[in-house]
């Protein structure tokens, strides 16, 4: 197991914080941070939790930081009971169901499909996607999905930007880093290539089986849960980007609302 000081120093580097930067935000001396990193001082539970918070470490990494100091994890990594999870799962189901006739997905931090409403299921079924599949992997290798995206180049560039942001937030993640590298090879180093400034909304343009849709998305996630799995869940709610797409969705899935 990596020692506490090693983890602390690594994450301080990831967040590009000096010992003095971290000391100021955690309201301790830089000498104490130095002693923690070299092992000359042992972190208390309160200090380990405070440093994990200031470094914006994901919950599972905060657990690792605590364990490396010989302390018990603070965040549940084992599956929580059905009773405890029920309100969270009900919230997910409610949002997915109420978003119909527009598509909605639930994905984990690696973009693996955990849930979807009927419009989303129909949209993804055209590409053979189902629960448990990775949307990142599908975007890279699923030719059915790729061929259904009219503006594939734009979508790839936007997904790359989003993955980079998520990787920066996560600090370190082998799956996200691998996806960024693979998409980077496809997209290259070029930015927005359209005319003029980048528009406020760049919709994903789907065309398959005679259906033509332009959709944009919003993301939601739980911010008040100590359960690692639920904290990593994202709800992606898709909306029509034009009147024609809205009418198409209403005509196809009005019975799902």
Coordinates of N, CA and C in Angstrom, one line a residue:
X1 N 0.9 -1.2 0.0 CA 0.0 0.0 0.0 C 0.9 1.2 0.0
X2 N 0.6 2.2 -0.8 CA 1.3 3.5 -0.9 C 1.1 4.2 0.5
X3 N 2.2 4.8 1.0 CA 2.1 5.5 2.3 C 1.3 6.8 2.2
X4 N 0.8 7.3 3.3 CA 0.0 8.5 3.4 C 0.8 9.6 2.7
X5 N 2.0 9.8 3.1 CA 2.8 10.9 2.5 C 2.9 10.9 1.0
X6 N 3.1 9.7 0.5 CA 3.2 9.5 -1.0 C 1.9 9.9 -1.7
X7 N 0.8 9.5 -1.1 CA -0.5 9.8 -1.7 C -0.8 11.3 -1.6
X8 N -0.5 11.9 -0.5 CA -0.7 13.3 -0.3 C 0.2 14.1 -1.3
X9 N 1.4 13.7 -1.4 CA 2.3 14.5 -2.3 C 1.8 14.3 -3.8
X10 N 1.4 13.1 -4.1 CA 1.0 12.8 -5.5 C -0.2 13.7 -5.8
X11 N -1.2 13.8 -4.9 CA -2.4 14.5 -5.2 C -2.2 16.0 -5.1
X12 N -1.2 16.4 -4.3 CA -0.9 17.8 -4.3 C -0.3 18.2 -5.7
X13 N 0.5 17.3 -6.3 CA 1.0 17.5 -7.6 C -0.1 17.5 -8.6
X14 N -1.0 16.6 -8.5 CA -2.1 16.6 -9.5 C -2.9 17.9 -9.5
X15 N -3.1 18.4 -8.3 CA -3.9 19.7 -8.2 C -3.0 20.9 -8.3
X16 N -1.7 20.7 -8.6 CA -0.8 21.8 -8.8 C -0.8 22.7 -7.6
X17 N -0.7 22.2 -6.4 CA -0.6 23.0 -5.2 C 0.8 22.8 -4.6
X18 N 1.4 23.9 -4.1 CA 2.6 23.8 -3.3 C 2.2 23.4 -1.9
X19 N 3.2 23.0 -1.1 CA 2.9 22.7 0.3 C 2.3 23.9 1.0
X20 N 2.8 25.1 0.6 CA 2.2 26.3 1.2 C 0.8 26.6 0.8
X21 N 0.5 26.3 -0.5 CA -0.9 26.4 -1.0 C -1.9 25.6 -0.2
X22 N -1.5 24.3 0.0 CA -2.3 23.3 0.7 C -2.4 23.7 2.1
X23 N -1.3 24.2 2.7 CA -1.3 24.5 4.1 C -2.3 25.7 4.4
X24 N -2.3 26.7 3.5 CA -3.2 27.8 3.6 C -4.6 27.4 3.6
X25 N -5.0 26.6 2.6 CA -6.4 26.2 2.4 C -6.8 25.3 3.6
X26 N -5.9 24.5 4.1 CA -6.3 23.5 5.2 C -6.1 24.2 6.5
X27 N -5.6 25.4 6.6 CA -5.4 26.1 7.8 C -4.4 25.4 8.8
X28 N -3.3 25.0 8.2 CA -2.2 24.4 9.0 C -0.9 25.0 8.5
X29 N 0.2 24.7 9.1 CA 1.5 25.2 8.7 C 2.0 24.4 7.5
X30 N 2.8 25.0 6.7 CA 3.4 24.3 5.6 C 4.4 23.3 6.2
X31 N 5.0 23.6 7.3 CA 5.9 22.6 8.0 C 5.1 21.3 8.3
X32 N 3.9 21.5 8.8 CA 3.1 20.3 9.1 C 2.8 19.4 7.8
X33 N 2.5 20.1 6.7 CA 2.3 19.4 5.5 C 3.6 18.6 5.1
X34 N 4.7 19.3 5.2 CA 6.0 18.7 4.9 C 6.2 17.4 5.8
X35 N 5.9 17.6 7.1 CA 6.1 16.5 8.0 C 5.2 15.3 7.7
X36 N 3.9 15.6 7.3 CA 3.0 14.5 6.9 C 3.5 13.8 5.6
X37 N 4.1 14.5 4.7 CA 4.6 13.9 3.4 C 5.8 13.0 3.7
X38 N 6.7 13.4 4.6 CA 7.9 12.7 4.9 C 7.7 11.6 6.0
X39 N 6.5 11.6 6.6 CA 6.3 10.6 7.6 C 6.7 11.0 9.0
X40 N 7.2 12.2 9.2 CA 7.6 12.7 10.5 C 6.4 13.0 11.4
X41 N 5.3 13.2 10.8 CA 4.0 13.4 11.5 C 3.0 12.5 11.0
X42 N 2.1 12.1 11.9 CA 1.0 11.2 11.6 C -0.3 12.0 11.5
X43 N -1.1 11.7 10.5 CA -2.3 12.5 10.3 C -3.4 11.9 11.2
X44 N -4.2 12.9 11.8 CA -5.4 12.5 12.5 C -6.5 12.2 11.5
X45 N -7.6 11.7 11.9 CA -8.7 11.4 11.0 C -9.3 12.7 10.5
X46 N -9.4 13.7 11.3 CA -9.9 15.0 10.9 C -9.0 15.7 9.9
X47 N -7.7 15.5 10.1 CA -6.7 16.1 9.2 C -6.8 15.4 7.8
X48 N -6.8 14.1 7.8 CA -6.9 13.3 6.6 C -8.1 13.7 5.8
X49 N -9.3 13.8 6.4 CA -10.5 14.2 5.8 C -10.4 15.6 5.2
X50 N -9.8 16.5 6.0 CA -9.7 17.9 5.6 C -8.8 18.0 4.4
X51 N -7.7 17.3 4.3 CA -6.8 17.4 3.2 C -7.5 16.8 2.0
X52 N -8.2 15.7 2.1 CA -8.9 15.1 1.0 C -9.9 16.0 0.4
X53 N -10.6 16.8 1.3 CA -11.6 17.8 0.8 C -10.9 18.9 0.1
X54 N -9.8 19.5 0.6 CA -9.1 20.6 0.0 C -8.5 20.2 -1.3
X55 N -8.1 18.9 -1.5 CA -7.5 18.4 -2.7 C -8.6 17.9 -3.7
X56 N -9.8 18.0 -3.3 CA -11.0 17.6 -4.1 C -10.8 16.2 -4.6
X57 N -10.4 15.3 -3.8 CA -10.2 13.9 -4.1 C -11.5 13.2 -4.3
X58 N -11.7 12.3 -5.2 CA -12.9 11.5 -5.3 C -13.1 10.7 -4.0
X59 N -14.3 10.3 -3.7 CA -14.5 9.7 -2.4 C -13.7 8.4 -2.2
X60 N -13.6 7.6 -3.3 CA -12.8 6.4 -3.1 C -11.3 6.6 -2.8
X61 N -10.8 7.7 -3.4 CA -9.4 8.1 -3.1 C -9.3 8.6 -1.7
X62 N -10.3 9.3 -1.2 CA -10.3 9.8 0.2 C -10.2 8.6 1.2
X63 N -11.0 7.5 0.8 CA -10.9 6.3 1.6 C -9.5 5.7 1.6
X64 N -8.8 5.7 0.4 CA -7.5 5.2 0.3 C -6.5 6.0 1.2
X65 N -6.7 7.3 1.2 CA -5.9 8.2 2.0 C -6.0 7.9 3.5
X66 N -7.3 7.6 3.9 CA -7.5 7.3 5.3 C -6.9 5.9 5.6
X67 N -7.1 5.0 4.7 CA -6.5 3.6 5.0 C -5.0 3.7 5.1
X68 N -4.4 4.5 4.2 CA -2.9 4.6 4.3 C -2.4 5.2 5.6
X69 N -3.3 5.9 6.3 CA -2.9 6.5 7.6 C -3.3 5.5 8.7
X70 N -3.8 4.3 8.4 CA -4.3 3.4 9.4 C -5.6 3.7 10.0
X71 N -6.4 4.4 9.2 CA -7.7 4.9 9.7 C -8.8 4.2 8.9
X72 N -10.0 4.1 9.5 CA -11.1 3.4 8.8 C -11.7 4.3 7.7
X73 N -12.2 3.7 6.6 CA -12.8 4.5 5.5 C -14.0 5.3 6.0
X74 N -14.2 6.5 5.4 CA -15.3 7.3 5.8 C -16.5 7.2 4.8
X75 N -16.3 6.6 3.6 CA -17.3 6.6 2.6 C -17.6 5.2 2.2
X76 N -18.9 4.8 2.1 CA -19.2 3.4 1.8 C -18.8 3.0 0.4
X77 N -18.0 2.0 0.4 CA -17.6 1.4 -0.9 C -18.3 0.1 -1.2
X78 N -18.8 -0.5 -0.2 CA -19.6 -1.8 -0.3 C -21.0 -1.4 -0.7
X79 N -21.7 -2.2 -1.4 CA -23.1 -1.9 -1.8 C -23.9 -1.6 -0.5
X80 N -24.6 -0.4 -0.6 CA -25.5 -0.1 0.6 C -26.7 -0.9 0.6
X81 N -27.4 -0.9 1.7 CA -28.6 -1.7 1.8 C -29.7 -1.2 0.9
X82 N -30.6 -2.1 0.5 CA -31.7 -1.7 -0.4 C -32.5 -0.5 0.3
X83 N -32.7 -0.6 1.6 CA -33.5 0.5 2.3 C -32.8 1.8 2.2
X84 N -31.4 1.8 2.4 CA -30.7 3.1 2.3 C -30.6 3.6 0.9
X85 N -30.5 2.7 -0.1 CA -30.4 3.2 -1.5 C -31.8 3.6 -2.0
X86 N -32.9 3.1 -1.5 CA -34.2 3.3 -2.1 C -34.5 4.8 -2.4
X87 N -34.2 5.8 -1.5 CA -34.6 7.1 -1.9 C -33.7 7.6 -3.1
X88 N -32.4 7.2 -3.1 CA -31.6 7.6 -4.2 C -32.0 7.0 -5.5
X89 N -32.3 5.7 -5.5 CA -32.8 5.0 -6.7 C -34.1 5.5 -7.2
X90 N -35.0 5.9 -6.3 CA -36.3 6.4 -6.6 C -36.1 7.8 -7.3
X91 N -35.1 8.6 -6.9 CA -34.9 9.8 -7.5 C -34.4 9.7 -8.9
X92 N -33.5 8.7 -9.1 CA -33.0 8.4 -10.5 C -34.1 7.9 -11.4
X93 N -34.9 7.0 -10.9 CA -36.1 6.5 -11.7 C -37.0 7.6 -12.0
X94 N -37.3 8.5 -11.0 CA -38.3 9.5 -11.2 C -37.8 10.5 -12.3
X95 N -36.5 10.8 -12.3 CA -36.0 11.8 -13.3 C -36.0 11.1 -14.7
X96 N -35.6 9.9 -14.8 CA -35.6 9.2 -16.1 C -37.0 9.1 -16.7
X97 N -37.9 8.6 -15.8 CA -39.3 8.4 -16.3 C -39.9 9.8 -16.7
X98 N -39.8 10.8 -15.8 CA -40.5 12.1 -16.1 C -39.9 12.8 -17.3
X99 N -38.7 12.5 -17.7 CA -38.0 13.2 -18.8 C -38.6 12.8 -20.2
X100 N -39.3 11.6 -20.2 CA -39.9 11.2 -21.5 C -41.0 12.2 -21.8
X101 N -41.1 12.5 -23.1 CA -40.7 11.7 -24.3 C -39.3 12.0 -24.8
X102 N -38.5 12.8 -24.0 CA -37.1 13.0 -24.4 C -36.2 12.0 -23.8
X103 N -35.1 11.6 -24.4 CA -34.2 10.6 -23.9 C -33.5 11.0 -22.6
X104 N -33.2 10.0 -21.8 CA -32.5 10.3 -20.5 C -31.7 9.0 -20.2
X105 N -30.5 9.2 -19.7 CA -29.6 8.1 -19.4 C -29.0 8.2 -17.9
X106 N -28.7 7.1 -17.3 CA -27.9 7.1 -16.1 C -26.6 6.4 -16.4
X107 N -25.5 7.0 -16.2 CA -24.2 6.4 -16.5 C -23.2 6.6 -15.3
X108 N -22.3 5.7 -15.2 CA -21.3 5.8 -14.1 C -20.1 6.7 -14.5
X109 N -19.1 6.8 -13.7 CA -18.0 7.7 -14.0 C -17.2 7.2 -15.2
X110 N -17.4 6.0 -15.6 CA -16.7 5.5 -16.8 C -17.6 5.4 -18.0
X111 N -18.8 6.1 -17.9 CA -19.8 6.2 -19.0 C -20.4 4.8 -19.3
X112 N -20.5 3.9 -18.3 CA -21.2 2.7 -18.5 C -22.6 2.9 -18.2
X113 N -23.5 2.4 -19.1 CA -24.9 2.6 -19.0 C -25.5 1.8 -17.8
X114 N -26.1 2.6 -16.9 CA -26.7 2.0 -15.7 C -28.2 2.1 -15.7
X115 N -28.8 2.9 -16.5 CA -30.2 3.0 -16.6 C -30.6 3.9 -17.8
X116 N -31.8 3.8 -18.3 CA -32.3 4.7 -19.4 C -33.8 4.6 -19.5
X117 N -34.4 5.6 -20.0 CA -35.9 5.6 -20.2 C -36.2 5.1 -21.6
X118 N -37.4 4.7 -21.9 CA -37.8 4.1 -23.2 C -37.3 4.9 -24.4
X119 N -37.4 6.2 -24.5 CA -36.9 7.0 -25.6 C -35.4 6.8 -25.8
X120 N -34.6 6.8 -24.7 CA -33.2 6.6 -24.8 C -32.9 5.1 -25.2
X121 N -33.6 4.2 -24.7 CA -33.4 2.8 -25.1 C -33.7 2.6 -26.6
X122 N -34.7 3.2 -27.1 CA -35.0 3.1 -28.5 C -33.9 3.8 -29.4
X123 N -33.4 4.9 -28.9 CA -32.3 5.6 -29.6 C -31.1 4.8 -29.7
X124 N -30.7 4.2 -28.6 CA -29.5 3.4 -28.5 C -29.6 2.0 -29.1
X125 N -30.8 1.5 -29.1 CA -31.0 0.1 -29.7 C -30.6 0.1 -31.1
X126 N -30.8 1.2 -31.8 CA -30.4 1.2 -33.3 C -28.9 1.0 -33.4
X127 N -28.1 1.2 -32.4 CA -26.7 0.9 -32.4 C -26.3 -0.4 -31.7
X128 N -27.3 -1.1 -31.2 CA -27.1 -2.3 -30.4 C -26.6 -2.1 -29.0
X129 N -26.8 -0.9 -28.5 CA -26.3 -0.6 -27.1 C -27.4 -1.0 -26.1
X130 N -27.0 -1.5 -24.9 CA -27.9 -1.8 -23.9 C -27.2 -1.6 -22.5
X131 N -27.9 -1.8 -21.4 CA -27.3 -1.6 -20.1 C -26.1 -2.4 -19.9
X132 N -25.1 -1.8 -19.3 CA -23.8 -2.4 -19.1 C -22.7 -2.1 -20.1
X133 N -23.2 -1.5 -21.3 CA -22.2 -1.1 -22.3 C -21.6 0.2 -22.0
X134 N -20.4 0.5 -22.5 CA -19.7 1.7 -22.4 C -20.0 2.7 -23.5
X135 N -20.5 3.9 -23.2 CA -20.7 4.8 -24.3 C -19.4 5.4 -24.9
X136 N -18.4 5.4 -24.1 CA -17.1 5.8 -24.6 C -16.6 4.8 -25.6
X137 N -16.6 3.6 -25.2 CA -16.1 2.5 -26.2 C -17.0 2.5 -27.4
X138 N -18.3 2.7 -27.3 CA -19.2 2.7 -28.4 C -18.9 3.8 -29.4
X139 N -18.6 5.0 -28.8 CA -18.3 6.1 -29.7 C -17.0 5.9 -30.5
X140 N -16.1 5.1 -29.9 CA -14.8 4.9 -30.6 C -14.9 3.8 -31.6
X141 N -15.6 2.7 -31.3 CA -15.5 1.5 -32.1 C -16.8 1.0 -32.7
X142 N -17.9 1.5 -32.2 CA -19.2 1.0 -32.7 C -19.6 1.7 -34.0
X143 N -19.4 1.0 -35.1 CA -19.6 1.6 -36.4 C -21.1 2.0 -36.7
X144 N -22.0 1.3 -36.1 CA -23.4 1.7 -36.2 C -23.7 3.0 -35.6
X145 N -23.2 3.2 -34.4 CA -23.4 4.5 -33.7 C -22.6 5.6 -34.5
X146 N -21.4 5.3 -34.8 CA -20.6 6.4 -35.5 C -21.3 6.8 -36.8
X147 N -21.8 5.8 -37.6 CA -22.4 6.1 -38.9 C -23.8 6.9 -38.7
X148 N -24.4 6.8 -37.5 CA -25.6 7.5 -37.3 C -25.4 9.0 -36.8
X149 N -24.2 9.3 -36.6 CA -23.9 10.7 -36.1 C -23.5 11.5 -37.3
X150 N -24.3 12.4 -37.7 CA -24.1 13.3 -38.9 C -22.9 14.2 -38.7
X151 N -22.8 14.7 -37.5 CA -21.7 15.6 -37.1 C -20.7 14.9 -36.2
X152 N -20.2 13.8 -36.7 CA -19.3 12.9 -35.9 C -18.0 13.7 -35.4
X153 N -17.4 14.5 -36.3 CA -16.2 15.2 -35.9 C -16.5 16.1 -34.8
X154 N -17.6 16.9 -34.8 CA -17.9 17.8 -33.7 C -18.2 17.0 -32.4
X155 N -18.9 15.9 -32.5 CA -19.2 15.1 -31.4 C -17.9 14.6 -30.7
X156 N -17.0 14.1 -31.5 CA -15.8 13.5 -31.0 C -15.0 14.6 -30.3
X157 N -14.9 15.8 -30.9 CA -14.2 16.9 -30.2 C -14.9 17.3 -28.9
X158 N -16.2 17.4 -28.9 CA -16.9 17.7 -27.6 C -16.7 16.7 -26.6
X159 N -16.8 15.4 -26.9 CA -16.6 14.3 -26.0 C -15.2 14.4 -25.4
X160 N -14.2 14.6 -26.3 CA -12.8 14.7 -25.8 C -12.7 15.8 -24.8
X161 N -13.3 17.0 -25.1 CA -13.3 18.1 -24.1 C -13.9 17.7 -22.8
X162 N -15.0 17.0 -22.9 CA -15.7 16.6 -21.6 C -14.9 15.6 -20.9
X163 N -14.3 14.6 -21.6 CA -13.5 13.6 -20.9 C -12.3 14.2 -20.2
X164 N -11.7 15.2 -20.9 CA -10.5 15.9 -20.3 C -10.9 16.6 -19.0
X165 N -12.1 17.2 -19.0 CA -12.6 17.9 -17.8 C -12.9 16.9 -16.7
X166 N -13.5 15.8 -17.0 CA -13.8 14.7 -16.0 C -12.5 14.1 -15.5
X167 N -11.5 13.9 -16.3 CA -10.2 13.4 -15.9 C -9.5 14.4 -15.0
X168 N -9.6 15.7 -15.3 CA -9.0 16.7 -14.4 C -9.7 16.7 -13.1
X169 N -11.0 16.6 -13.1 CA -11.7 16.5 -11.8 C -11.4 15.3 -11.0
X170 N -11.3 14.1 -11.7 CA -11.0 12.9 -11.0 C -9.5 12.9 -10.5
X171 N -8.6 13.6 -11.2 CA -7.2 13.6 -10.8 C -6.4 12.6 -11.5
X172 N -6.9 11.3 -11.3 CA -6.3 10.2 -12.0 C -7.3 9.1 -12.2
X173 N -7.3 8.5 -13.4 CA -8.2 7.5 -13.7 C -7.8 6.8 -15.0
X174 N -7.4 5.5 -14.9 CA -6.8 4.9 -16.0 C -7.8 4.7 -17.2
X175 N -9.0 4.5 -16.9 CA -10.0 4.3 -18.0 C -10.2 5.6 -18.7
X176 N -10.4 6.7 -18.0 CA -10.6 8.0 -18.6 C -9.4 8.5 -19.3
X177 N -8.2 8.2 -18.8 CA -7.0 8.6 -19.4 C -6.8 7.9 -20.7
X178 N -7.1 6.6 -20.7 CA -7.0 5.8 -21.9 C -8.0 6.3 -23.0
X179 N -9.2 6.6 -22.6 CA -10.2 7.1 -23.6 C -9.8 8.5 -24.1
X180 N -9.2 9.3 -23.3 CA -8.7 10.6 -23.8 C -7.6 10.4 -24.8
X181 N -6.7 9.5 -24.5 CA -5.6 9.2 -25.5 C -6.1 8.7 -26.8
X182 N -7.1 7.8 -26.8 CA -7.6 7.2 -28.0 C -8.4 8.2 -28.8
X183 N -9.2 9.1 -28.2 CA -9.9 10.1 -28.9 C -9.0 11.2 -29.4
X184 N -7.9 11.5 -28.6 CA -6.9 12.5 -29.0 C -6.3 12.1 -30.4
X185 N -6.0 10.8 -30.5 CA -5.4 10.3 -31.8 C -6.4 10.6 -33.0
X186 N -7.7 10.5 -32.7 CA -8.7 10.7 -33.8 C -8.9 12.2 -34.1
X187 N -9.0 12.9 -33.0 CA -9.4 14.3 -33.1 C -8.2 15.2 -33.5
X188 N -7.0 14.8 -33.0 CA -5.8 15.7 -33.1 C -5.8 16.8 -32.2
X189 N -5.0 17.8 -32.5 CA -4.9 19.0 -31.6 C -5.7 20.1 -32.0
X190 N -6.5 20.0 -33.0 CA -7.3 21.1 -33.5 C -8.5 21.4 -32.6
X191 N -8.9 22.6 -32.5 CA -10.0 23.0 -31.7 C -11.2 23.1 -32.6
X192 N -12.1 24.1 -32.3 CA -13.3 24.3 -33.0 C -12.9 24.7 -34.5
X193 N -13.5 24.0 -35.5 CA -13.2 24.3 -36.9 C -14.3 24.9 -37.7
X194 N -15.4 25.2 -36.9 CA -16.6 25.8 -37.6 C -16.4 27.2 -37.9
X195 N -17.3 27.8 -38.7 CA -17.2 29.3 -39.0 C -17.4 30.1 -37.8
X196 N -16.6 31.1 -37.6 CA -16.8 32.1 -36.5 C -16.6 31.4 -35.1
X197 N -17.1 32.1 -34.1 CA -17.0 31.6 -32.7 C -17.7 30.3 -32.5
X198 N -17.3 29.5 -31.5 CA -18.0 28.3 -31.2 C -19.4 28.7 -30.6
X199 N -20.5 28.0 -31.2 CA -21.8 28.4 -30.7 C -22.0 27.9 -29.3
X200 N -23.1 28.5 -28.7 CA -23.4 28.2 -27.3 C -23.8 26.7 -27.1
X201 N -24.5 26.2 -28.1 CA -24.9 24.8 -28.1 C -24.5 24.1 -29.4
X202 N -23.8 23.0 -29.3 CA -23.5 22.2 -30.5 C -24.2 20.9 -30.3
X203 N -25.4 20.7 -30.9 CA -26.2 19.5 -30.7 C -25.6 18.3 -31.4
X204 N -25.9 17.1 -30.8 CA -25.5 15.9 -31.5 C -26.6 15.6 -32.5
X205 N -26.2 15.4 -33.7 CA -27.2 15.2 -34.8 C -27.2 13.7 -35.2
X206 N -28.3 13.0 -34.8 CA -28.5 11.6 -35.1 C -29.4 11.5 -36.4
X207 N -29.0 10.5 -37.2 CA -29.9 10.1 -38.3 C -29.8 8.6 -38.5
X208 N -31.0 7.9 -38.3 CA -31.0 6.5 -38.4 C -32.4 6.0 -38.7
X209 N -32.6 5.0 -39.5 CA -33.9 4.4 -39.8 C -34.9 5.5 -40.1
X210 N -34.6 6.5 -40.9 CA -35.5 7.5 -41.3 C -35.8 8.5 -40.2
X211 N -35.2 8.4 -39.1 CA -35.4 9.4 -38.0 C -34.2 10.4 -38.0
X212 N -34.5 11.7 -37.8 CA -33.5 12.7 -37.8 C -33.7 13.5 -36.5
X213 N -32.7 13.6 -35.7 CA -32.8 14.2 -34.4 C -31.6 15.1 -34.1
X214 N -31.8 16.2 -33.5 CA -30.7 17.1 -33.0 C -30.9 17.3 -31.6
X215 N -30.0 16.8 -30.7 CA -30.2 16.8 -29.3 C -29.0 17.4 -28.6
X216 N -29.3 18.1 -27.4 CA -28.2 18.5 -26.6 C -28.5 18.0 -25.2
X217 N -27.5 18.0 -24.3 CA -27.6 17.3 -23.0 C -27.3 18.2 -21.8
X218 N -27.9 17.9 -20.7 CA -27.5 18.4 -19.4 C -27.1 17.3 -18.5
X219 N -26.2 17.5 -17.5 CA -25.8 16.5 -16.6 C -26.1 16.8 -15.2
X220 N -26.6 15.8 -14.4 CA -26.9 16.0 -13.0 C -26.2 14.8 -12.2
X221 N -25.8 15.1 -11.0 CA -25.3 14.0 -10.2 C -25.6 14.3 -8.7
X222 N -25.4 13.3 -7.9 CA -25.7 13.4 -6.4 C -24.5 14.1 -5.8
X223 N -24.8 15.1 -5.0 CA -23.7 15.8 -4.3 C -23.8 15.7 -2.8
X224 N -24.8 14.9 -2.3 CA -25.0 14.8 -0.8 C -25.1 13.4 -0.4
X225 N -24.3 12.5 -1.0 CA -24.3 11.1 -0.6 C -22.9 10.6 -0.2
X226 N -22.8 9.8 0.8 CA -21.5 9.2 1.2 C -21.2 7.9 0.5
X227 N -22.1 7.4 -0.4 CA -22.0 6.2 -1.1 C -21.2 6.4 -2.3
X228 N -20.0 5.7 -2.5 CA -19.1 6.0 -3.6 C -19.8 5.8 -4.9
X229 N -20.5 4.6 -5.1 CA -21.1 4.3 -6.4 C -22.1 5.4 -6.8
X230 N -23.0 5.8 -5.8 CA -24.0 6.8 -6.2 C -23.4 8.1 -6.4
X231 N -22.3 8.5 -5.7 CA -21.7 9.8 -6.0 C -21.1 9.8 -7.4
X232 N -20.8 8.7 -8.0 CA -20.2 8.7 -9.3 C -21.2 8.5 -10.4
X233 N -22.5 8.4 -10.1 CA -23.6 8.3 -11.0 C -23.9 9.6 -11.7
X234 N -24.1 9.7 -13.0 CA -24.5 10.9 -13.7 C -25.8 10.6 -14.4
X235 N -26.7 11.6 -14.4 CA -27.9 11.5 -15.2 C -27.7 12.5 -16.3
X236 N -27.8 12.0 -17.5 CA -27.7 12.8 -18.8 C -29.1 12.9 -19.4
X237 N -29.6 14.1 -19.3 CA -31.0 14.4 -19.8 C -30.8 15.1 -21.2
X238 N -31.4 14.5 -22.2 CA -31.3 15.1 -23.6 C -32.5 15.9 -23.9
X239 N -32.3 17.0 -24.6 CA -33.4 17.9 -25.1 C -33.3 18.1 -26.6
X240 N -34.4 18.3 -27.2 CA -34.4 18.7 -28.6 C -33.8 20.0 -28.9
X241 N -33.0 20.1 -29.9 CA -32.3 21.4 -30.2 C -33.0 22.2 -31.2
X242 N -34.1 21.6 -31.8 CA -34.9 22.4 -32.7 C -36.4 21.9 -32.7
X243 N -37.2 22.6 -33.3 CA -38.7 22.3 -33.3 C -39.0 21.0 -34.0
X244 N -38.2 20.7 -35.1 CA -38.5 19.4 -35.8 C -38.1 18.2 -34.9
X245 N -37.0 18.3 -34.2 CA -36.6 17.2 -33.3 C -37.6 17.0 -32.2
X246 N -38.1 18.1 -31.7 CA -39.1 18.1 -30.6 C -40.4 17.4 -31.1
X247 N -40.9 17.7 -32.3 CA -42.1 17.1 -32.8 C -41.9 15.6 -33.1
X248 N -40.7 15.3 -33.5 CA -40.4 13.9 -33.8 C -40.5 13.1 -32.5
X249 N -39.8 13.6 -31.5 CA -39.8 12.9 -30.2 C -41.2 12.8 -29.6
X250 N -42.0 13.9 -29.7 CA -43.4 13.9 -29.2 C -44.2 12.8 -29.9
X251 N -44.0 12.7 -31.2 CA -44.8 11.8 -32.0 C -44.4 10.4 -31.8
X252 N -43.2 10.1 -31.5 CA -42.7 8.7 -31.3 C -42.9 8.3 -29.9
X253 N -42.8 9.1 -28.9 CA -42.7 8.7 -27.5 C -43.7 9.4 -26.6
X254 N -44.7 10.0 -27.1 CA -45.6 10.8 -26.2 C -46.3 9.8 -25.2
X255 N -46.4 8.6 -25.6 CA -47.0 7.6 -24.7 C -46.1 7.2 -23.6
X256 N -44.8 7.5 -23.7 CA -43.8 7.2 -22.6 C -43.8 8.2 -21.5
X257 N -44.4 9.4 -21.7 CA -44.4 10.4 -20.7 C -45.3 10.1 -19.5

